[in-house]
Every structure is written in structure tokens, then in C-alpha cells.
Coordinates of C-alpha atoms in Angstrom, one line a residue:
M291 CA -74.0 -24.8 -68.8
K292 CA -71.1 -23.4 -66.8
N293 CA -69.3 -26.8 -66.6
F294 CA -69.9 -27.5 -70.3
I295 CA -68.3 -24.2 -71.2
F296 CA -65.3 -24.9 -68.9
R297 CA -64.7 -28.3 -70.4
A298 CA -65.0 -27.0 -73.9
L299 CA -62.5 -24.2 -73.2
L300 CA -60.1 -26.7 -71.5
A301 CA -60.1 -29.1 -74.3
G302 CA -56.9 -29.0 -76.2
V303 CA -55.0 -26.7 -73.8
C304 CA -54.1 -29.1 -71.0
V305 CA -50.6 -28.5 -69.5
S306 CA -48.0 -31.1 -70.4
S307 CA -45.4 -32.3 -67.9
A308 CA -42.5 -31.1 -70.2
L309 CA -42.1 -28.1 -72.4
A310 CA -42.1 -29.5 -75.9
A311 CA -43.0 -26.5 -78.0
T312 CA -40.8 -23.4 -78.1
K313 CA -43.9 -21.2 -78.6
D314 CA -45.3 -22.3 -75.1
L315 CA -44.3 -20.2 -72.1
V316 CA -44.9 -21.5 -68.6
Y317 CA -44.8 -19.4 -65.4
C318 CA -44.5 -21.0 -62.0
A319 CA -47.0 -19.0 -60.0
E320 CA -47.3 -18.9 -56.2
G321 CA -51.1 -18.9 -55.9
S322 CA -54.6 -18.8 -57.4
P323 CA -56.3 -15.5 -58.2
E324 CA -59.2 -14.3 -56.2
F325 CA -61.2 -13.2 -59.2
F326 CA -60.6 -12.6 -63.0
S327 CA -62.1 -9.1 -62.8
P328 CA -59.6 -6.4 -62.1
S329 CA -61.8 -4.0 -60.1
I330 CA -62.7 -6.5 -57.4
N331 CA -59.2 -8.0 -56.8
H332 CA -57.0 -7.4 -53.8
S333 CA -53.7 -9.1 -54.4
A334 CA -50.7 -9.0 -56.7
T335 CA -51.3 -12.7 -57.4
S336 CA -54.7 -11.9 -59.0
F337 CA -53.3 -8.8 -60.9
D338 CA -50.5 -11.0 -62.4
V339 CA -53.4 -12.8 -64.1
T340 CA -55.6 -9.9 -65.1
Q341 CA -52.6 -7.9 -66.5
Q342 CA -52.3 -10.5 -69.3
I343 CA -56.0 -10.0 -70.3
F344 CA -56.9 -6.4 -69.8
D345 CA -55.4 -3.0 -70.9
N346 CA -55.7 0.3 -69.1
L347 CA -56.1 3.8 -70.5
V348 CA -52.5 4.5 -69.6
T349 CA -49.7 2.2 -68.5
F350 CA -46.1 2.3 -67.3
E351 CA -43.0 2.2 -69.4
S352 CA -41.3 -1.2 -69.1
G353 CA -39.0 -1.3 -66.1
T354 CA -40.0 2.1 -64.8
T355 CA -42.7 4.1 -63.1
N356 CA -43.0 6.5 -66.0
L357 CA -46.5 6.8 -67.6
K358 CA -47.1 6.2 -71.3
P359 CA -50.3 5.9 -73.4
A360 CA -52.2 2.6 -73.8
L361 CA -55.9 2.6 -74.7
A362 CA -55.7 6.4 -74.5
T363 CA -53.3 7.9 -77.0
H364 CA -53.0 11.2 -75.0
W365 CA -54.8 13.3 -72.3
Q366 CA -55.2 16.8 -71.2
V367 CA -55.6 18.4 -67.8
S368 CA -57.4 21.7 -67.1
E369 CA -55.5 24.5 -65.4
D370 CA -57.5 24.0 -62.2
G371 CA -56.6 20.3 -62.1
L372 CA -60.2 19.3 -62.0
T373 CA -60.9 18.0 -65.5
Y374 CA -59.0 15.2 -67.3
T375 CA -59.8 14.6 -70.9
F376 CA -58.7 11.3 -72.4
F377 CA -58.5 10.7 -76.2
L378 CA -59.0 7.1 -77.0
R379 CA -57.2 4.8 -79.4
R380 CA -59.2 3.8 -82.4
G381 CA -59.4 0.3 -83.9
V382 CA -58.8 -1.6 -80.7
K383 CA -60.3 -5.1 -80.9
W384 CA -62.0 -7.0 -78.1
Q385 CA -61.4 -10.7 -77.6
S386 CA -64.2 -13.2 -78.1
N387 CA -65.2 -16.7 -76.7
A388 CA -67.9 -19.3 -77.1
L389 CA -70.3 -17.1 -75.2
F390 CA -69.8 -13.8 -77.0
T391 CA -68.6 -12.2 -80.3
P392 CA -68.1 -8.5 -80.1
K393 CA -69.9 -6.3 -82.7
R394 CA -67.8 -3.2 -82.2
D395 CA -64.3 -2.0 -81.2
F396 CA -63.3 -0.5 -77.9
N397 CA -64.8 2.9 -77.2
A398 CA -65.8 5.4 -74.5
D399 CA -68.8 3.3 -73.4
D400 CA -66.3 0.7 -72.1
V401 CA -64.4 3.3 -70.1
I402 CA -67.5 4.6 -68.4
F403 CA -68.9 1.1 -67.8
T404 CA -65.6 0.0 -66.1
L405 CA -65.3 3.0 -63.8
E406 CA -68.9 3.2 -62.9
R407 CA -69.0 -0.5 -62.0
S408 CA -66.8 0.3 -59.0
W409 CA -68.5 3.7 -58.3
K410 CA -72.2 3.4 -58.5
P411 CA -74.3 0.8 -56.6
E412 CA -77.0 0.9 -59.3
H413 CA -74.6 -0.3 -61.9
P414 CA -75.7 -3.8 -63.1
Y415 CA -72.3 -5.3 -62.2
F416 CA -71.6 -3.4 -58.9
H417 CA -72.8 -6.4 -56.9
V418 CA -71.9 -9.2 -59.4
T419 CA -69.3 -11.7 -58.1
H420 CA -68.1 -9.4 -55.3
Q421 CA -69.4 -6.0 -54.2
D422 CA -66.2 -4.8 -52.7
H423 CA -64.1 -2.7 -55.1
P424 CA -61.0 -2.4 -52.8
Y425 CA -58.6 -0.1 -54.7
F426 CA -61.3 2.2 -55.9
N427 CA -62.7 2.6 -52.4
D428 CA -59.3 2.8 -50.5
M429 CA -58.1 5.6 -52.8
A430 CA -61.4 7.4 -52.2
M431 CA -62.1 7.5 -55.9
G432 CA -65.8 7.8 -55.2
E433 CA -65.2 11.0 -53.3
V434 CA -63.0 12.7 -55.8
L435 CA -65.0 11.7 -59.0
K436 CA -67.8 14.2 -59.7
H437 CA -68.8 12.7 -63.1
I438 CA -67.5 10.9 -66.1
R439 CA -68.8 12.2 -69.4
K440 CA -68.7 10.7 -72.9
V441 CA -67.8 13.6 -75.2
D442 CA -67.9 11.3 -78.2
D443 CA -67.1 7.6 -79.0
Y444 CA -63.4 8.3 -78.6
T445 CA -63.2 11.1 -76.0
V446 CA -63.9 10.7 -72.3
E447 CA -63.9 13.5 -69.7
F448 CA -63.4 13.0 -66.0
V449 CA -64.4 15.8 -63.7
L450 CA -63.1 15.8 -60.1
T451 CA -64.3 17.4 -56.9
E452 CA -60.8 18.4 -56.0
P453 CA -57.3 18.1 -57.5
V454 CA -55.6 14.7 -57.2
A455 CA -52.0 14.8 -58.1
P456 CA -51.6 11.0 -58.9
F457 CA -54.9 10.7 -60.8
V458 CA -53.5 9.6 -64.1
A459 CA -51.1 7.2 -62.3
N460 CA -54.0 5.7 -60.4
L461 CA -55.7 4.9 -63.7
A462 CA -52.6 3.0 -64.8
M463 CA -53.0 0.6 -61.8
S464 CA -54.2 -2.9 -62.5
W465 CA -57.6 -2.4 -60.8
A466 CA -58.5 0.0 -63.7
G467 CA -58.2 -2.6 -66.5
I468 CA -60.9 -1.7 -69.0
Q469 CA -63.8 -4.2 -69.5
S470 CA -66.3 -4.6 -72.3
A471 CA -69.7 -2.9 -71.8
E472 CA -71.1 -4.9 -74.7
Y473 CA -70.0 -8.2 -73.2
G474 CA -71.4 -7.2 -69.9
A475 CA -74.8 -6.3 -71.4
A476 CA -74.9 -9.6 -73.3
M477 CA -74.2 -11.7 -70.2
H478 CA -76.7 -9.7 -68.2
A479 CA -79.4 -10.1 -70.9
A480 CA -78.7 -13.9 -71.0
G481 CA -79.3 -14.1 -67.2
T482 CA -75.7 -15.2 -66.6
P483 CA -73.8 -12.1 -65.4
E484 CA -71.4 -14.2 -63.4
Q485 CA -69.9 -15.4 -66.7
F486 CA -68.7 -11.9 -67.3
D487 CA -66.1 -12.4 -64.6
Q488 CA -65.6 -16.2 -64.9
A489 CA -64.8 -16.2 -68.6
P490 CA -63.1 -12.8 -68.9
L491 CA -62.6 -11.0 -72.2
G492 CA -60.3 -8.0 -72.6
T493 CA -58.2 -6.1 -75.2
G494 CA -54.9 -7.4 -73.8
P495 CA -52.1 -9.5 -75.3
F496 CA -53.4 -12.8 -74.0
Q497 CA -56.8 -14.4 -73.9
W498 CA -58.0 -16.5 -71.0
R499 CA -58.8 -20.1 -72.0
A500 CA -59.1 -22.3 -68.9
Y501 CA -58.6 -22.4 -65.2
Q502 CA -58.2 -25.3 -62.7
K503 CA -58.1 -23.8 -59.2
D504 CA -54.8 -24.3 -57.4
R505 CA -53.4 -26.0 -60.5
S506 CA -53.2 -24.0 -63.7
I507 CA -54.4 -21.1 -65.8
V508 CA -54.1 -21.2 -69.6
F509 CA -54.0 -18.3 -72.0
T510 CA -53.4 -18.0 -75.8
A511 CA -52.0 -15.1 -77.7
F512 CA -54.6 -12.6 -78.9
D513 CA -53.9 -12.2 -82.6
K514 CA -55.6 -8.8 -82.9
H515 CA -53.9 -7.0 -80.0
W516 CA -53.5 -3.3 -80.8
A517 CA -49.8 -3.3 -79.8
G518 CA -48.9 -6.4 -81.7
R519 CA -49.3 -10.1 -81.2
A520 CA -47.4 -11.7 -78.3
K521 CA -44.3 -13.6 -79.3
V522 CA -45.4 -16.9 -77.7
D523 CA -48.6 -18.8 -78.8
R524 CA -49.6 -20.1 -75.3
L525 CA -49.0 -18.9 -71.8
T526 CA -49.6 -21.1 -68.8
F527 CA -49.5 -20.3 -65.1
L528 CA -48.6 -23.5 -63.1
I529 CA -49.7 -22.9 -59.6
D530 CA -47.9 -24.2 -56.5
T531 CA -47.7 -22.4 -53.1
D532 CA -44.5 -24.2 -52.1
P533 CA -41.5 -22.2 -53.4
S534 CA -39.2 -25.2 -53.3
V535 CA -41.6 -27.2 -55.5
R536 CA -41.6 -24.3 -58.0
W537 CA -37.8 -24.3 -58.0
A538 CA -37.8 -28.0 -58.7
K539 CA -40.2 -27.5 -61.6
L540 CA -37.9 -24.8 -63.1
Q541 CA -34.9 -27.1 -62.8
A542 CA -36.8 -29.9 -64.4
G543 CA -37.8 -27.7 -67.4
Q544 CA -41.5 -27.7 -66.4
C545 CA -41.6 -23.9 -66.3
H546 CA -39.6 -21.0 -67.6
V547 CA -40.1 -18.3 -65.1
L548 CA -40.3 -18.7 -61.3
A549 CA -42.2 -16.4 -58.9
Y550 CA -41.0 -15.5 -55.4
P551 CA -38.1 -17.9 -54.9
N552 CA -37.3 -19.2 -51.4
P553 CA -34.4 -17.2 -49.9
A554 CA -32.9 -20.4 -48.7
D555 CA -32.7 -21.6 -52.3
M556 CA -30.9 -18.5 -53.6
P557 CA -27.3 -19.7 -53.3
Q558 CA -28.1 -22.9 -55.3
M559 CA -30.0 -20.8 -57.9
R560 CA -27.1 -18.5 -58.4
Q561 CA -24.8 -21.4 -59.1
D562 CA -27.1 -23.1 -61.6
M563 CA -26.0 -22.3 -65.2
R564 CA -29.4 -23.2 -66.6
V565 CA -31.1 -20.2 -65.0
K566 CA -30.7 -16.4 -64.5
V567 CA -31.5 -14.7 -61.2
L568 CA -33.0 -11.3 -61.9
S569 CA -33.1 -8.8 -59.0
Q570 CA -34.3 -5.3 -58.4
T571 CA -34.9 -3.1 -55.3
G572 CA -38.5 -3.6 -54.4
L573 CA -41.0 -0.8 -54.0
N574 CA -42.7 -2.6 -51.0
V575 CA -43.1 -2.9 -47.3
G576 CA -43.9 -5.8 -45.0
F577 CA -45.3 -5.1 -41.5
L578 CA -47.2 -6.3 -38.4
A579 CA -50.4 -4.3 -38.0
Y580 CA -52.0 -3.6 -34.7
N581 CA -55.8 -3.4 -34.8
I582 CA -56.1 -0.2 -32.9
S583 CA -59.9 -0.5 -32.8
K584 CA -59.4 -3.3 -30.2
K585 CA -58.0 -3.2 -26.7
P586 CA -55.2 -3.2 -25.7
F587 CA -53.9 -1.9 -29.0
D588 CA -55.9 1.3 -28.7
D589 CA -53.2 2.5 -26.3
V590 CA -50.1 3.8 -28.1
R591 CA -48.0 2.7 -25.1
V592 CA -48.9 -0.9 -25.8
R593 CA -48.0 -0.6 -29.5
R594 CA -44.7 1.1 -28.8
A595 CA -43.9 -1.5 -26.1
L596 CA -44.4 -4.4 -28.5
N597 CA -42.3 -2.6 -31.1
M598 CA -39.4 -2.5 -28.7
A599 CA -39.9 -6.2 -27.7
I600 CA -39.6 -7.6 -31.3
N601 CA -36.1 -8.4 -32.6
K602 CA -36.3 -7.1 -36.2
R603 CA -32.7 -8.0 -37.1
K604 CA -33.4 -11.6 -36.1
I605 CA -36.4 -11.8 -38.4
L606 CA -34.4 -10.4 -41.3
R607 CA -31.5 -12.7 -40.7
T608 CA -33.6 -15.9 -40.1
V609 CA -36.5 -15.5 -42.5
Y610 CA -35.5 -13.0 -45.1
Q611 CA -31.9 -14.3 -45.1
H612 CA -30.4 -11.0 -46.2
T613 CA -32.8 -10.5 -49.2
A614 CA -34.3 -7.4 -47.5
V615 CA -33.5 -4.2 -45.6
P616 CA -35.1 -3.2 -42.3
A617 CA -38.2 -1.1 -42.7
I618 CA -38.4 2.1 -40.7
N619 CA -41.2 4.1 -42.5
P620 CA -44.4 2.9 -44.1
M621 CA -42.8 3.2 -47.6
P622 CA -39.3 2.2 -48.9
P623 CA -36.3 4.4 -49.1
I624 CA -36.3 4.4 -52.9
Q625 CA -39.7 6.2 -52.9
W626 CA -39.5 10.0 -53.3
A627 CA -40.6 11.9 -50.2
Y628 CA -39.0 9.3 -47.9
N629 CA -38.1 10.8 -44.6
R630 CA -34.5 9.7 -43.7
E631 CA -34.6 11.6 -40.4
V632 CA -37.1 9.2 -38.8
E633 CA -35.4 6.8 -36.4
D634 CA -36.5 3.2 -36.0
D635 CA -37.7 1.6 -32.7
V636 CA -34.9 0.4 -30.5
Y637 CA -34.9 -3.3 -29.6
D638 CA -35.1 -3.1 -25.8
P639 CA -37.2 -5.8 -24.0
E640 CA -36.6 -4.3 -20.6
A641 CA -37.9 -0.9 -21.6
A642 CA -40.8 -2.7 -23.3
M643 CA -41.8 -4.4 -20.1
K644 CA -41.7 -1.1 -18.2
L645 CA -43.9 0.7 -20.8
L646 CA -46.3 -2.2 -20.8
A647 CA -46.6 -1.9 -17.0
Q648 CA -47.3 1.8 -17.3
A649 CA -50.1 1.0 -19.7
G650 CA -51.7 -1.3 -17.1
Y651 CA -50.4 -4.7 -18.3
P652 CA -47.6 -5.6 -15.9
K653 CA -48.2 -9.3 -16.5
G654 CA -48.8 -8.9 -20.2
F655 CA -51.9 -10.1 -22.0
T656 CA -53.2 -12.7 -24.5
T657 CA -53.7 -11.9 -28.1
D658 CA -53.5 -13.4 -31.6
V659 CA -51.4 -12.7 -34.7
W660 CA -52.6 -13.6 -38.2
A661 CA -50.0 -15.0 -40.6
M662 CA -50.7 -15.8 -44.2
T663 CA -49.6 -19.2 -45.5
V664 CA -49.1 -18.0 -49.1
Q665 CA -45.7 -16.4 -50.0
R666 CA -45.8 -12.7 -50.7
P667 CA -43.2 -10.5 -52.3
Y668 CA -42.8 -8.5 -49.1
M669 CA -42.9 -11.6 -46.8
P670 CA -41.4 -15.0 -47.9
D671 CA -42.7 -16.9 -44.9
A672 CA -45.2 -15.2 -42.6
V673 CA -45.7 -18.1 -40.3
S674 CA -42.0 -18.2 -39.5
V675 CA -42.1 -14.5 -38.9
A676 CA -45.1 -15.0 -36.6
K677 CA -43.3 -17.7 -34.6
L678 CA -40.3 -15.4 -34.0
I679 CA -42.7 -12.6 -32.9
R680 CA -44.5 -15.0 -30.5
E681 CA -41.1 -16.0 -29.0
D682 CA -40.1 -12.3 -28.5
L683 CA -43.4 -11.2 -27.0
A684 CA -43.5 -14.2 -24.6
E685 CA -40.4 -12.7 -23.0
I686 CA -42.5 -9.7 -21.9
G687 CA -45.5 -11.7 -20.8
V688 CA -47.6 -11.4 -24.0
K689 CA -49.0 -14.7 -25.1
V690 CA -49.7 -15.0 -28.8
E691 CA -51.8 -17.5 -30.8
I692 CA -51.0 -17.8 -34.5
K693 CA -54.0 -18.0 -36.9
S694 CA -53.7 -18.6 -40.6
P695 CA -57.0 -18.5 -42.5
E696 CA -57.1 -19.3 -46.2
W697 CA -55.8 -16.4 -48.3
T698 CA -59.1 -15.0 -49.5
D699 CA -60.5 -15.2 -46.0
Y700 CA -57.3 -13.8 -44.7
V701 CA -57.5 -10.6 -46.8
R702 CA -61.2 -10.2 -46.1
G703 CA -60.8 -10.7 -42.3
M704 CA -57.9 -8.3 -42.1
K705 CA -59.8 -5.6 -43.9
T706 CA -62.9 -6.1 -41.7
G707 CA -60.8 -6.1 -38.5
E708 CA -61.2 -9.7 -37.3
H709 CA -57.6 -9.8 -36.2
Q710 CA -55.9 -8.4 -33.2
M711 CA -52.4 -8.3 -34.8
G712 CA -51.8 -9.3 -38.4
L713 CA -48.9 -9.7 -40.8
F714 CA -49.5 -7.8 -44.0
G715 CA -47.7 -5.8 -46.6
W716 CA -47.8 -3.8 -49.8
G717 CA -46.2 -3.4 -53.2
G718 CA -46.3 0.0 -54.8
D719 CA -48.8 0.3 -57.6
N720 CA -48.1 3.6 -59.2
G721 CA -44.8 5.1 -57.9
D722 CA -46.5 7.8 -55.8
P723 CA -46.2 8.1 -52.0
D724 CA -50.0 8.5 -51.8
N725 CA -50.2 4.8 -52.8
F726 CA -48.5 3.9 -49.5
L727 CA -49.3 6.7 -47.0
N728 CA -53.0 7.2 -47.9
T729 CA -54.0 3.8 -49.2
L730 CA -52.5 2.0 -46.2
L731 CA -53.0 4.5 -43.4
G732 CA -55.6 7.1 -44.5
C733 CA -58.9 7.4 -42.7
S734 CA -60.8 6.7 -45.9
A735 CA -59.1 3.2 -46.1
M736 CA -60.1 2.0 -42.7
N737 CA -62.4 -0.7 -44.1
G738 CA -59.9 -1.5 -46.8
F739 CA -56.1 -1.8 -46.8
N740 CA -55.7 0.2 -43.7
V741 CA -55.7 -3.0 -41.7
A742 CA -54.5 -1.2 -38.5
R743 CA -57.7 0.8 -38.7
F744 CA -55.5 3.9 -38.0
C745 CA -57.2 7.3 -38.3
D746 CA -55.2 10.3 -37.0
A747 CA -56.7 13.7 -37.9
D748 CA -53.3 15.5 -38.1
Y749 CA -51.8 12.7 -40.2
D750 CA -54.8 12.5 -42.5
D751 CA -54.8 16.2 -43.1
L752 CA -51.2 16.2 -44.2
V753 CA -51.7 13.3 -46.6
K754 CA -54.8 14.8 -48.1
Q755 CA -53.0 18.2 -48.6
A756 CA -50.2 16.4 -50.4
K757 CA -52.6 14.5 -52.6
R758 CA -54.2 17.8 -53.8
S759 CA -51.0 19.6 -54.4
S760 CA -49.4 19.8 -57.8
N761 CA -46.1 21.0 -56.3
K762 CA -43.8 18.1 -55.9
Q763 CA -41.6 19.7 -53.2
E764 CA -44.6 20.8 -51.2
R765 CA -45.9 17.3 -51.4
A766 CA -42.6 15.8 -50.3
D767 CA -42.5 18.1 -47.2
L768 CA -46.1 17.2 -46.3
Y769 CA -45.4 13.4 -46.7
Q770 CA -42.2 13.7 -44.6
R771 CA -44.1 15.3 -41.7
A772 CA -46.8 12.6 -42.0
Q773 CA -44.1 9.9 -41.6
V774 CA -43.0 11.5 -38.3
I775 CA -46.6 11.2 -36.9
V776 CA -47.1 7.6 -38.0
K777 CA -43.8 6.5 -36.4
A778 CA -44.8 8.1 -33.1
Q779 CA -48.3 6.6 -33.2
A780 CA -47.0 3.1 -34.1
P781 CA -49.9 1.5 -35.8
W782 CA -47.4 -0.9 -37.3
F783 CA -44.2 -2.8 -36.4
T784 CA -42.4 -2.1 -39.7
I785 CA -40.4 -5.2 -40.7
A786 CA -38.8 -5.1 -44.2
H787 CA -38.4 -3.9 -47.7
T788 CA -37.5 -6.8 -49.9
V789 CA -35.4 -7.1 -53.0
Q790 CA -37.6 -8.4 -55.8
F791 CA -36.4 -11.6 -57.4
K792 CA -37.5 -13.6 -60.4
V793 CA -35.6 -16.7 -61.7
V794 CA -35.8 -17.5 -65.4
R795 CA -34.3 -20.2 -67.6
R796 CA -31.5 -19.1 -69.8
E797 CA -33.6 -19.5 -73.0
V798 CA -36.1 -16.8 -71.8
E799 CA -35.6 -13.5 -73.7
G800 CA -37.3 -10.2 -73.3
F801 CA -38.4 -10.6 -69.7
E802 CA -38.0 -7.5 -67.5
L803 CA -38.6 -6.8 -63.9
S804 CA -40.9 -3.9 -62.9
P805 CA -40.3 -1.7 -59.9
L806 CA -44.0 -2.0 -59.3
G807 CA -43.9 -5.8 -59.4
R808 CA -46.0 -5.9 -62.6
L809 CA -45.8 -9.1 -64.7
S810 CA -45.7 -8.7 -68.5
F811 CA -45.1 -11.5 -71.0
H812 CA -46.1 -9.6 -74.1
R813 CA -42.6 -9.3 -75.5
V814 CA -41.1 -12.4 -74.0
F815 CA -39.9 -15.2 -76.3
L816 CA -37.8 -18.4 -76.0
G817 CA -34.4 -18.9 -77.5
Q818 CA -32.3 -22.0 -77.5
P819 CA -32.5 -24.0 -74.2
S820 CA -29.4 -24.4 -72.1
P821 CA -27.6 -27.7 -72.1

């Protein structure tokens, strides 16, 4: 049945080798999604896909981190900061497919269904497809939610256990895309709950049509989208992990927008009159995480020694090729509450050897470093970074084996602590420091995106205080103190904050970069192609 449905959906929407129709937009993507369900995804690659299909209660204004209404027209917050009431948009239509035709519009049941899927193990979809709900868990949403109540069909009330300053911004993040409770019930009743995630239906501007793993994803415009129909008829993601191949496809006119260009290709791109190079300071960080639950990385002297032994400037010059700035703190300098007083580790291999000897490793030790093979916005070539780290650490007697699991296994293994050292990174999701300092280094995220498995009581207390406070200056002071602690404890070797690049053909109009790295094609259209 599943294969029949796939073939039926694929019929008539195969990707051609050239772009013949001006109403067809093609995006050269860097990888395949993990899943088509927002709440169980880990990576930006997956969210690039689900953002086309699903809408949130709130979203971000184009090109900014400012919030604006989406499926909720407005919201109210109680004086004590514990109750959030969302008033829902009426008349929002759901998409349909060969499996399901909706009998009603979007309403409060869908909001509750979506949030409780990540929250309550007894939910019929909690364990479907994948039982890990990474963003919900790593932000400790289950701890701060007391209950979600349906006031009426178009009013939903969230009651919290404690104030959470970025709560509304958290609901604008891609993981909180709203799914159809009615579709979920229908697939569950049919005995095929997996279809709910494999053939996704949302309220977004594009409807999923077909998927060939590691090759393509095809969408068509959703005619009944509440914010207006998309300006192109069809959207295709052409998938290739090699950035140079993606660039060749853009040059050949096989795609219109290019993800994550290779820094080595940038000079040629800037000289090609057929394309535009768009750039924006990235809200991201790339780093080497030490798994401090394992020896010898449980000793801060070892971590600090390795930090002094790695030549960060060489990594930026050789791999990033001047498309990034050195990272000092766990979040970028453009993020409010950034502590500019914190100093970076000094590159000093001799001092590193002495400190390593003090820690009981005068002859070094043997370890591994995980390096992903897929290109990430915060790290254009992790394997090359790992090789440079291996060379530097060999100078102080540390022998390093490079391991590169497939991307899905990579993320899973990093989160469960299989690595000893691992290259990882993060792109900001909501413009709030909590999204870096808590999500990546908080105790509650130790089985999630806190891949260093760092848990410091003083640090965690500061971050939690900041999360509860409604005073921005107080929050900034607390976050700045937390950054001092994390630098001293060295759970990471911070590497880089990259500039975000997208390369588009000249005929592409309406495409904007987002400081959060979000990908929107809703208002994109095609003009006259360049000669």
C-alpha cells in the first residue's frame, strides 16, 4: 500500500534536468531530512523541509527575529507570567492527499494534539516514527508546562509551572509546527499511523508530493493557504551533499537557489553575472565538544590543555577561508547578552603539554573525534577540521582517530554520548540567548543537544534564573556571568561563527535571508533569466 501511494504521488511531478517552466522553483539542498514531522527533527536540513509544509502559532517577521502572528492572531500573558492565552485564526484550511480529506478547518484541537505529542507518553503519536522529541525535551518544555486547556474552538490556554521569558519565541521555532489532529486520528484508525509522518499534511504554503531519498523532494503550491497562494506552482529540493556539484547545477540552470556554498568556490561565484551572492552575519556557532562524562575529559585540565594545543586561526584560514570569525563564547557576538570581556584560549602547545602532564598524561593518550560528512551552516567541512585538530593534538602526544557515522546516526550518537570528542554546532532558532546557553549546555539537555554532557550547578542556576526573569537587563547580566563559567570549565573548544551565504540566480526575486537560517519560498518568484 505504501509503495503504491508513493508511486501515485510521484507520477507527474518528476524533476526535469532543465528548468523549462517559470512557475517551477528548484532549490539545491545539501542533504535529506531525518523526518517529515517537525517535533521529532534535529537538524536545519529537516526543518528547511517542514517549514514549507507547516505553520506555527506565531512566526518571525521576514529577515528579523521579531515575532508576528501566524495561526494565532494575537495572544495575552497574565501578570504573573504563568498563563498564555492564544486566540486562533479562523478559516485556516488543511491540505489533503490520497489518504485523507479534512472535514474541518484548523482549530484548538490541533494545537493541543501537536504539543501533547511531544509531551505525554500516552499520546497515540508519542512513539510513532521516533519517540525522541529533541527540541521539546532540551528546552525542558515538559517541566515548565502545567497544562494546555481548550477554552473554545479558537482559544487555547497554556499554564506554566514557572515564568519562561522566551516562551512565545519558543513556539515560533520550527519544531512547533502545528499538525492535524483529525488526520492523525484517521491514520491511527486505519492502522497506518506511520503515514501521518511519511505523507505529511499541514496548513503551510506548499504541499508535500513526493520524496526520493538523497535525490529530491517535490512540493506544489497549496491553493488555500491562509496567507495567500505561493507565487510558484511547484517547489523542488534537489539533494546533493557535494557543494561543488550544487554549484555546477546552479551554473547549468538546474536549480535557482544554492544552499551552503563551498568557501573555495566563493571568488568564482562573486564574478559570475548569472548569480547573486547573498550574505548575512550568522546567528550560529561551530565547536568541538569534549564528552566530559568520559575519561580523560572529566578533568578540566585536560580540556583546557587541548584547547591551548589547537590552532584555531589555522582552521579558520584553511577550512572556513575567511567566511567566519573566531568563536570565543558559546553564542555569537551579534546575540544580545554576549560577554565581550571573556578572553579566548591562547594557542600555546608548550603550555598545553605541561598542563597535560599535570593532569597525569605526560605522554598523552588515545581518543577519537567525530566529524560529520554533511556540510553544515556552522561548519563547511568537518572532516578537514578534524584532520587539522588531529595534527595539532599529535604534537602534544594525543593520538586521534576520526570517525564519521552517517548523519542520522551521527546526531543520535552525539546525543547519547558515544563519542569522546565530536564536532558539532548550532544555529539560533529564536533570537534568545537561552536558545544557546540552556539548549546546548544546560543540565536538562544532557541527553539532547548538550553533547558535551556538561552540567555545572552554578552555571545552570544562572541560566535558569535568566530564563525566568522578565527584565532584559537582569537576564543579560546573568547570561554574561554564565559565559565566564563555561569558558573556565571548557566543555568545548569554540571554533567559529560563520557568515550565512545563499547563492541565487539573477531571475530569482523575493528571496530573503533570515538571521535564524530559516528558509521561506512563499513570496519567491522568477523573473527573466540572465543571458
